[in-house]
PDB file of C-alpha atoms in Angstrom:
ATOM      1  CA  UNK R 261      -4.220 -11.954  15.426  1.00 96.00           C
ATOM      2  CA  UNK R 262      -2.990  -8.339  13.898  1.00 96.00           C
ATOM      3  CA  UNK R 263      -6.260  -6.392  13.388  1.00 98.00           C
ATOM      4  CA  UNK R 264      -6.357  -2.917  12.119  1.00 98.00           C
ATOM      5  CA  UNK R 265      -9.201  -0.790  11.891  1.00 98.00           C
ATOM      6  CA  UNK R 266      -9.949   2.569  10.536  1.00 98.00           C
ATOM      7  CA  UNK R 267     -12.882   4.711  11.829  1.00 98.00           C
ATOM      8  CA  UNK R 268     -13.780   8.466  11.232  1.00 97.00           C
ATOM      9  CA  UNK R 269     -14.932   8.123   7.472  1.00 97.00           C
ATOM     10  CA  UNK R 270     -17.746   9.535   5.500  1.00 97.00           C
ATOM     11  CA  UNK R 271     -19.274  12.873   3.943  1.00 97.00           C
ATOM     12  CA  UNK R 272     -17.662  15.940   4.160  1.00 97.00           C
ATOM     13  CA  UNK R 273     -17.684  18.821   2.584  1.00 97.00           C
ATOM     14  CA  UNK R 274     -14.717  20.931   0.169  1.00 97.00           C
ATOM     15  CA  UNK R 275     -12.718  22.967   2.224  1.00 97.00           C
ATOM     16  CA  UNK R 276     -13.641  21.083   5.658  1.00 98.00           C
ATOM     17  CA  UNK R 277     -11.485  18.945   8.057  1.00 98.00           C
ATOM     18  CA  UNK R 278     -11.470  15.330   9.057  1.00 98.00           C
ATOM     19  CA  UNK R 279     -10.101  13.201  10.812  1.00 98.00           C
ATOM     20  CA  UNK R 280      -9.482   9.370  10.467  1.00 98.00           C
ATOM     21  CA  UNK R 281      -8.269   6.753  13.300  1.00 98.00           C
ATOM     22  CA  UNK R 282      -6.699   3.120  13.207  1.00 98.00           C
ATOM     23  CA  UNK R 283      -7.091   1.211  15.806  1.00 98.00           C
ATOM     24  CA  UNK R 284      -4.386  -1.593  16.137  1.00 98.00           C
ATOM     25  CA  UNK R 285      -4.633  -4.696  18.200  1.00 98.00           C
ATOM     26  CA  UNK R 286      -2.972  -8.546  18.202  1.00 98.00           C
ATOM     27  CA  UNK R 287       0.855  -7.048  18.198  1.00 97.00           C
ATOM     28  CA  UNK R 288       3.172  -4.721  19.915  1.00 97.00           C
ATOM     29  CA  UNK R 289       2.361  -0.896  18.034  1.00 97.00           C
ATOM     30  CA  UNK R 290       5.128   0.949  19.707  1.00 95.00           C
ATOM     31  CA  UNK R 291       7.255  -0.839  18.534  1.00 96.00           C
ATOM     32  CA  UNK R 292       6.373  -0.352  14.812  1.00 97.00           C
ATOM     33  CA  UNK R 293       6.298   2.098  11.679  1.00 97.00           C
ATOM     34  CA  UNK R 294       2.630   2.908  10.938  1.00 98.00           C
ATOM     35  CA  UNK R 295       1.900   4.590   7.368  1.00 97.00           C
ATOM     36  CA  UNK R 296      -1.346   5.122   5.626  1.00 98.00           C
ATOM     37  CA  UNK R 297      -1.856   4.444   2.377  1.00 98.00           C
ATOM     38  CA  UNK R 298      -4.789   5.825  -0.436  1.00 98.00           C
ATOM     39  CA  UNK R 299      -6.885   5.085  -3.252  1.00 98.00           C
ATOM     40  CA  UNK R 300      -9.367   7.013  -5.282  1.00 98.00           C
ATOM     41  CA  UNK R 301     -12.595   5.647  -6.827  1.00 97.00           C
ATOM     42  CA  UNK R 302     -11.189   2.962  -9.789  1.00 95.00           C
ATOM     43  CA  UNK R 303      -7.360   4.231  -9.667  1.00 97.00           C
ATOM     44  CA  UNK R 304      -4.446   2.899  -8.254  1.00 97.00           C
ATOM     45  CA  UNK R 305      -2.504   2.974  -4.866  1.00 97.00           C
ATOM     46  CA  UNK R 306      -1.054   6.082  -3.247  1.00 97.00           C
ATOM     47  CA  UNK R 307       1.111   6.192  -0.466  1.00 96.00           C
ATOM     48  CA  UNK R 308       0.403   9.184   2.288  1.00 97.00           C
ATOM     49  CA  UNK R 309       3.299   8.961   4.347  1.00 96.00           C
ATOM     50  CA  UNK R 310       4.162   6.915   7.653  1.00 96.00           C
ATOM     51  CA  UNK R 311       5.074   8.259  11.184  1.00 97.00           C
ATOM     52  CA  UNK R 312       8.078   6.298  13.231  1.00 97.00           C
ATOM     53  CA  UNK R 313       7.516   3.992  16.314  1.00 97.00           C
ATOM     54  CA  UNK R 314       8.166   7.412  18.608  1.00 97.00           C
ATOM     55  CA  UNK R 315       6.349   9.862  16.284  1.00 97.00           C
ATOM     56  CA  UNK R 316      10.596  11.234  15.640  1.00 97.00           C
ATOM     57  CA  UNK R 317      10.106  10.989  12.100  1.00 96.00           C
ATOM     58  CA  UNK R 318       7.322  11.229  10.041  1.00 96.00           C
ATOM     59  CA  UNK R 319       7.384  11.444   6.456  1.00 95.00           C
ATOM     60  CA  UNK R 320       4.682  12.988   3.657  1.00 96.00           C
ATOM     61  CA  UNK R 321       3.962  12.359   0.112  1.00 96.00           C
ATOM     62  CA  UNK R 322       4.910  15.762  -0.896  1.00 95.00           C
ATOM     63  CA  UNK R 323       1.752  17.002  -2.797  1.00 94.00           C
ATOM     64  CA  UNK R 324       0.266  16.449   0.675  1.00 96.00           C
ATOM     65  CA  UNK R 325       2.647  17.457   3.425  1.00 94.00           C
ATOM     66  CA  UNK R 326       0.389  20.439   3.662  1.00 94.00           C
ATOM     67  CA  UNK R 327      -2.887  19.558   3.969  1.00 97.00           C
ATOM     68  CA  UNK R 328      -2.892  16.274   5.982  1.00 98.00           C
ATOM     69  CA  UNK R 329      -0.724  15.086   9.799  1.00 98.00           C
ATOM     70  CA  UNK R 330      -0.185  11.371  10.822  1.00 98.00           C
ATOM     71  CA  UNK R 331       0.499  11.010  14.388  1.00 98.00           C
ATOM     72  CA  UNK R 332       0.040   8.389  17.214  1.00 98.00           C
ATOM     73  CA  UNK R 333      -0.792   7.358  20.700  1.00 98.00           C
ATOM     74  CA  UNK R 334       0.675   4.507  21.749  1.00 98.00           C
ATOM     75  CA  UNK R 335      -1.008   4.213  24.895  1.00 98.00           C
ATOM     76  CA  UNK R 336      -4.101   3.943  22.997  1.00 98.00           C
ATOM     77  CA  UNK R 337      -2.866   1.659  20.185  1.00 98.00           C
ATOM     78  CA  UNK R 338      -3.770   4.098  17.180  1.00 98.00           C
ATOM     79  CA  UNK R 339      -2.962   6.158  14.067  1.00 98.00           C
ATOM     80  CA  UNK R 340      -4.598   9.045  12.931  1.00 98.00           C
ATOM     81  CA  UNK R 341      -4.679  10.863   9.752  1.00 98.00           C
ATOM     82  CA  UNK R 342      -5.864  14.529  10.418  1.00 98.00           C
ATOM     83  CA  UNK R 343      -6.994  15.762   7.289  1.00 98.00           C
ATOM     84  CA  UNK R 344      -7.315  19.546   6.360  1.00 97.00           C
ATOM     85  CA  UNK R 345      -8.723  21.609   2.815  1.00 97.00           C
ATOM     86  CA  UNK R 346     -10.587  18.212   1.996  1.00 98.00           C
ATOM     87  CA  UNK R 347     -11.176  18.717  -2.168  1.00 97.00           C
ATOM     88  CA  UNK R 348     -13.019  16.591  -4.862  1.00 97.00           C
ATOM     89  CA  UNK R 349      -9.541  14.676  -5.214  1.00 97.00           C
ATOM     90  CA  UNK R 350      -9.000  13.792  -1.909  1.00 98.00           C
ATOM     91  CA  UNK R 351     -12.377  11.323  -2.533  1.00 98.00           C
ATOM     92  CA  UNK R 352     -11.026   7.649  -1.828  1.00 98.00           C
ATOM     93  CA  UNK R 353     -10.964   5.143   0.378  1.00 98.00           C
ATOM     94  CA  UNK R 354      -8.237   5.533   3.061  1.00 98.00           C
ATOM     95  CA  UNK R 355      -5.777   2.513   4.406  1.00 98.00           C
ATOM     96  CA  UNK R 356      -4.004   2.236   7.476  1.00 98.00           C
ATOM     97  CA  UNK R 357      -1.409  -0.361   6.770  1.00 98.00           C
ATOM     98  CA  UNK R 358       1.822  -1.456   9.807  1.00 97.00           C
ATOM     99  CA  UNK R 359       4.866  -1.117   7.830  1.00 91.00           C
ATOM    100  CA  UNK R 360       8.272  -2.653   8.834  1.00 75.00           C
ATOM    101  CA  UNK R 361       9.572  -1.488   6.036  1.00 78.00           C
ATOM    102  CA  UNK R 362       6.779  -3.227   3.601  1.00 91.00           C
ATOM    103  CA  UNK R 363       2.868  -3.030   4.844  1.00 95.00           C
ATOM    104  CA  UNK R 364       2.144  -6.537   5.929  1.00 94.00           C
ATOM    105  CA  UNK R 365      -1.138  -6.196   7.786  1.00 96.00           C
ATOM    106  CA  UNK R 366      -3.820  -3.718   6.293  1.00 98.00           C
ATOM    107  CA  UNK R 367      -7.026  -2.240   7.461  1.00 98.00           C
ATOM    108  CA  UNK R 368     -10.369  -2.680   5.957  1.00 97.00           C
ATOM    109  CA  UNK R 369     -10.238   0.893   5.060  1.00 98.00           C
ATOM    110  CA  UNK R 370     -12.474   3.843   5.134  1.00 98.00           C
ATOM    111  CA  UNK R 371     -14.564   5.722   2.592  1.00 98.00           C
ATOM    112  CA  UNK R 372     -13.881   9.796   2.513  1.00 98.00           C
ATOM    113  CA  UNK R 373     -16.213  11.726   0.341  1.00 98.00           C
ATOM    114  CA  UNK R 374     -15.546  15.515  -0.343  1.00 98.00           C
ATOM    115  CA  UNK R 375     -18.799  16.624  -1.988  1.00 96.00           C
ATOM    116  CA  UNK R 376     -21.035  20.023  -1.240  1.00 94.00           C
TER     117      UNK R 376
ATOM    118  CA  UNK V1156      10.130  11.307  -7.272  1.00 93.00           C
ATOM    119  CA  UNK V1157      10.651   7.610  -8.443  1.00 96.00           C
ATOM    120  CA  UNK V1158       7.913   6.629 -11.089  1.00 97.00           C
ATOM    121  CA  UNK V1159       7.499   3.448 -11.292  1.00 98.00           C
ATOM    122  CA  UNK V1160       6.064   1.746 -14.377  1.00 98.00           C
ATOM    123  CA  UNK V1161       3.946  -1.490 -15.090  1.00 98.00           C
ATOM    124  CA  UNK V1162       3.421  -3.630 -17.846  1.00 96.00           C
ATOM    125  CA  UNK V1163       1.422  -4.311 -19.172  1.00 97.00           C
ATOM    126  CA  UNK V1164      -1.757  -2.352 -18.154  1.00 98.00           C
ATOM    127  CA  UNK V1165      -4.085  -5.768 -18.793  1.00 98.00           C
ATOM    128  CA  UNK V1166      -2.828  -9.453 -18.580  1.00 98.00           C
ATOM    129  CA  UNK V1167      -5.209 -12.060 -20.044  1.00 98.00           C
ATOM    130  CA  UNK V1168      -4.210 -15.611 -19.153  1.00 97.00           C
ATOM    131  CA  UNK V1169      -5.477 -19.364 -18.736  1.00 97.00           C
ATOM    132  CA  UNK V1170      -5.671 -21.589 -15.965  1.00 98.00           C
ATOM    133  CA  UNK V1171      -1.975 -23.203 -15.589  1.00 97.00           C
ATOM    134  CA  UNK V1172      -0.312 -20.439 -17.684  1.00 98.00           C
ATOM    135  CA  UNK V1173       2.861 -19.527 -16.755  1.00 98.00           C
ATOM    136  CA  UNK V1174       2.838 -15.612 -15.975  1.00 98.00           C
ATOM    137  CA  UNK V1175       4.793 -12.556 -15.789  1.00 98.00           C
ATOM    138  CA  UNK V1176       4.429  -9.491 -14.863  1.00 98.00           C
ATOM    139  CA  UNK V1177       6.966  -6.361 -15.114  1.00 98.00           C
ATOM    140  CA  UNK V1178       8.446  -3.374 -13.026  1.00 98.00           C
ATOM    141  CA  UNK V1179      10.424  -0.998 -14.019  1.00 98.00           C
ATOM    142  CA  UNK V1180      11.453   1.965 -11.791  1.00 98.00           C
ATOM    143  CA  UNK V1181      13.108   5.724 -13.506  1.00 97.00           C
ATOM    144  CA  UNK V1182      16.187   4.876 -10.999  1.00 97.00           C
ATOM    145  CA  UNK V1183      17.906   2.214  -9.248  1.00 98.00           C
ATOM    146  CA  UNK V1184      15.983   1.172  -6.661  1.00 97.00           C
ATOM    147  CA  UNK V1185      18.061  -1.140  -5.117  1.00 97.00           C
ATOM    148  CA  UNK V1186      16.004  -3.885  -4.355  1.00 97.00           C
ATOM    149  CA  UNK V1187      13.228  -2.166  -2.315  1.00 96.00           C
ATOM    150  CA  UNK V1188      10.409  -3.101  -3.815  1.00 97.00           C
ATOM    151  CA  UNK V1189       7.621  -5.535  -2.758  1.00 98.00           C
ATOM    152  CA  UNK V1190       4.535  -6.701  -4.855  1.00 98.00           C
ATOM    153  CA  UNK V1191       0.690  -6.165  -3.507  1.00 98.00           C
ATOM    154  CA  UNK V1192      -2.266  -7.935  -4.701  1.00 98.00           C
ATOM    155  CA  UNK V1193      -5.403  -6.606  -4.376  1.00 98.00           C
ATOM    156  CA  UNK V1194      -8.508  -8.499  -5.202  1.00 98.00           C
ATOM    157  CA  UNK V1195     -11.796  -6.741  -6.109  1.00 96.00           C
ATOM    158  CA  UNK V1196     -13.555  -4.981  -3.004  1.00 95.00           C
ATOM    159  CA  UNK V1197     -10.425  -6.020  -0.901  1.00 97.00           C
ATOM    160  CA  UNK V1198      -7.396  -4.321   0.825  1.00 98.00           C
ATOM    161  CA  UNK V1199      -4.276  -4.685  -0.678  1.00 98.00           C
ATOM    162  CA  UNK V1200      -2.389  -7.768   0.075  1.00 98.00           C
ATOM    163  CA  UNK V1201       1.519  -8.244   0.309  1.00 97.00           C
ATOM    164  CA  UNK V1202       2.925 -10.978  -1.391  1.00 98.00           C
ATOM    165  CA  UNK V1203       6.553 -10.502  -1.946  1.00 98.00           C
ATOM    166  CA  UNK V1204       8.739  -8.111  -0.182  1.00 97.00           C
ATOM    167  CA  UNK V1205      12.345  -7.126  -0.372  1.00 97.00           C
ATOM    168  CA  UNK V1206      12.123  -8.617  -4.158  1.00 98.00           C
ATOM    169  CA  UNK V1207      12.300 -11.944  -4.059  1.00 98.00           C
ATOM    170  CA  UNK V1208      10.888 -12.570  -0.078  1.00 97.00           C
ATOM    171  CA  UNK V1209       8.053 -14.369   0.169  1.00 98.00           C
ATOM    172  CA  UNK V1210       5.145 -13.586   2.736  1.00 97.00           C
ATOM    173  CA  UNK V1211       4.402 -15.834   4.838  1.00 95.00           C
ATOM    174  CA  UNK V1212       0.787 -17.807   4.001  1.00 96.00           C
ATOM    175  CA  UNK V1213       1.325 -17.021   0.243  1.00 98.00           C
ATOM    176  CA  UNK V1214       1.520 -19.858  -1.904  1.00 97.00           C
ATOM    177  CA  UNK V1215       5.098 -20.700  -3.592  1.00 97.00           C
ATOM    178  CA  UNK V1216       3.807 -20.053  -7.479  1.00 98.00           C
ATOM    179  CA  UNK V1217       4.356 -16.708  -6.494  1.00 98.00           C
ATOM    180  CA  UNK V1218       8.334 -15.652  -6.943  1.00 98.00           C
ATOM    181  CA  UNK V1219       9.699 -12.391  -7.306  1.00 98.00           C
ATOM    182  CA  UNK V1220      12.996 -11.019  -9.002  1.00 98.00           C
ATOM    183  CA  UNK V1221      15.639  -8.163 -10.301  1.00 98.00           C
ATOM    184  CA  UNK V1222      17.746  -5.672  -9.168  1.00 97.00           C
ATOM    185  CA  UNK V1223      18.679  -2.245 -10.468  1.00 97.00           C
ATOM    186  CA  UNK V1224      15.536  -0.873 -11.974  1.00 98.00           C
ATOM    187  CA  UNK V1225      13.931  -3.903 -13.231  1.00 98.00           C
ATOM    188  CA  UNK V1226      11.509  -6.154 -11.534  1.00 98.00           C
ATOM    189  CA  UNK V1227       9.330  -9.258 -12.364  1.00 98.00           C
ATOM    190  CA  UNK V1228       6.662 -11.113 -10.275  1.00 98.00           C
ATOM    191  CA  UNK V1229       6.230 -14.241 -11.634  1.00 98.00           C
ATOM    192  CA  UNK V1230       3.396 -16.747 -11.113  1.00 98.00           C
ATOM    193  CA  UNK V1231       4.110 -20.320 -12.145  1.00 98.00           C
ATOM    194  CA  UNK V1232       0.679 -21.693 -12.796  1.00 98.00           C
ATOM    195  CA  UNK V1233      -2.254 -19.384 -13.070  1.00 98.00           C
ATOM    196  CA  UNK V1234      -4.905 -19.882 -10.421  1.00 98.00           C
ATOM    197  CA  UNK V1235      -8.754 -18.548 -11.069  1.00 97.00           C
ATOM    198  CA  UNK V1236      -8.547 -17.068  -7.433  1.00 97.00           C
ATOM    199  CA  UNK V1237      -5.223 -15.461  -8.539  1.00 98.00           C
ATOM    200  CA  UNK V1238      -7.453 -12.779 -10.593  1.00 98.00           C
ATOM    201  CA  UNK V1239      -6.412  -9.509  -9.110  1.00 98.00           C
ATOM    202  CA  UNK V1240      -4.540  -5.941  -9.733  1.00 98.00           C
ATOM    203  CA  UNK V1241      -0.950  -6.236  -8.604  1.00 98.00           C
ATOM    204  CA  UNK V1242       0.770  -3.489  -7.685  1.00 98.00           C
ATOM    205  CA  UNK V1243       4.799  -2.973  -7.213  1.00 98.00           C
ATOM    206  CA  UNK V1244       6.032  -0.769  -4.219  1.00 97.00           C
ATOM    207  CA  UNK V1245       9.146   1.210  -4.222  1.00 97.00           C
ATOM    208  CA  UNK V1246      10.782   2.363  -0.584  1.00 94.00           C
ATOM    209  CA  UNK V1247      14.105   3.150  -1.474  1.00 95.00           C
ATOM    210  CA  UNK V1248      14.029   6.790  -1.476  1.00 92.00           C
ATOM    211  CA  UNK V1249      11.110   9.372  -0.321  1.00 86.00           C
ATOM    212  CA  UNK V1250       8.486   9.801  -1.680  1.00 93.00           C
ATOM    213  CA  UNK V1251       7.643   6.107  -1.843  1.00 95.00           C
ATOM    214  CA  UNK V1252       5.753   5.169  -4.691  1.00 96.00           C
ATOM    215  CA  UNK V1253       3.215   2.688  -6.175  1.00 97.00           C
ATOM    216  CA  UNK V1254       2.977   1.319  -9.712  1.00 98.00           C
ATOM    217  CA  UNK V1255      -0.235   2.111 -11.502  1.00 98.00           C
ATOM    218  CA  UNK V1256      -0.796  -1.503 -11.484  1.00 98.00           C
ATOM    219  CA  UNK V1257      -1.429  -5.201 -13.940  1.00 98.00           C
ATOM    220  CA  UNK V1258      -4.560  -6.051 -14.059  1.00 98.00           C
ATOM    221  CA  UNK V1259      -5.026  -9.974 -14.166  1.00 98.00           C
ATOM    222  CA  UNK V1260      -7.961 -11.513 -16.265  1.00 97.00           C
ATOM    223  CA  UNK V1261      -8.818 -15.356 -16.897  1.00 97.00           C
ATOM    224  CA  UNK V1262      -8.774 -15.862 -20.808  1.00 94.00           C
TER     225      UNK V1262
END
């Protein structure tokens, strides 16, 4: 069974770093795309970006390219999402999705909130 | 960037009603598009991929199709478990992007 699960959620404040995990299990990671997807409290769905089966290629939303890295270990079977200059916006609840091309198998997700 | 748009916003429907819901992308998109449902409290779910490509496990009321810059999910008979925010997905060019979403009520 494909089972994804983020970890590394919670409170943190503006300006501050985090960083989230995924841990995959019940298929072959290396040998697929990984991306993490986004959504704030109420709104709608915003892709992040997604990282390659070799971490080659990774690719950003642009408004974010900045401020947050995806990479992987595929010895260990996860995905991170190293988050940097958390603000107010970045508040949502944070996917990890496996993505041959479309997301077929999604995490749970994890809450971020950036509050003082 | 691509914007894609939804419509409409709100969808109120019966039981057994046939129901549509639209795509529409600023640029040809060339097929690359798949359809997410996401239920209250829930992660996302995929339903169609590739346009008209069916996941596997999700029932056949469910059809996608279009081509260019216009896209349709389709559900043939309205379920009361089919009450959920659908989303379309563009990947044809970088930055991928999401529709803002239809948001399915029983009438």
């Amino acid at each position: 069974e494909v089972k994804l699960v983020e970890s590394g959620g919670g409170l943190v404040q503006p300006g501050r770093s985090l960083k989230l995990s995924c841990a995959a299990s019940g298929f072959s990671f290396n040998d697929y795309w990984m991306g993490w997807v986004r959504q704030a409290p109420g709104k709608g769905l915003e892709w992040i970006g997604e990282i390659n089966q070799d971490s080659s290629t990774i690719n950003y939303t642009p408004s974010l390219k900045d401020k947050f890295t995806i990479s992987r270990d595929n010895a260990q079977n996860t995905l991170y999402l190293q988050m940097s200059k958390l603000g107010s916006e970045d508040t949502a609840i944070y996917y990890c999705a496996r993505a041959p091309g479309y997301f077929d198998y999604w995490g749970q997700g994890v809450m971020v909130t950036v509050s003082s | 960037d691509i914007q894609m748009t939804q419509s409409p916003p709100v969808l109120s429907a019966s039981v057994g009603d046939r129901v549509t819901l639209s795509c529409k992308a600023s640029q040809n998109i060339n097929k690359n598009l798949d359809w997410y449902q996401q239920k209250h409290g829930e992660a996302p779910k995929l339903l169609i991929y590739y346009t008209n490509n069916l996941q596997t496990g999700i029932p056949s009321r469910f059809s996608g199709s279009g081509s260019g810059t216009d896209y349709t999910l389709t559900i043939s008979s309205l379920q009361p478990e089919d009450v959920a925010t659908y989303y379309c997905y563009q990947y044809n060019s970088g930055p991928y992007t999401f529709g803002a979403g239809t948001k399915l009520e029983l009438k």
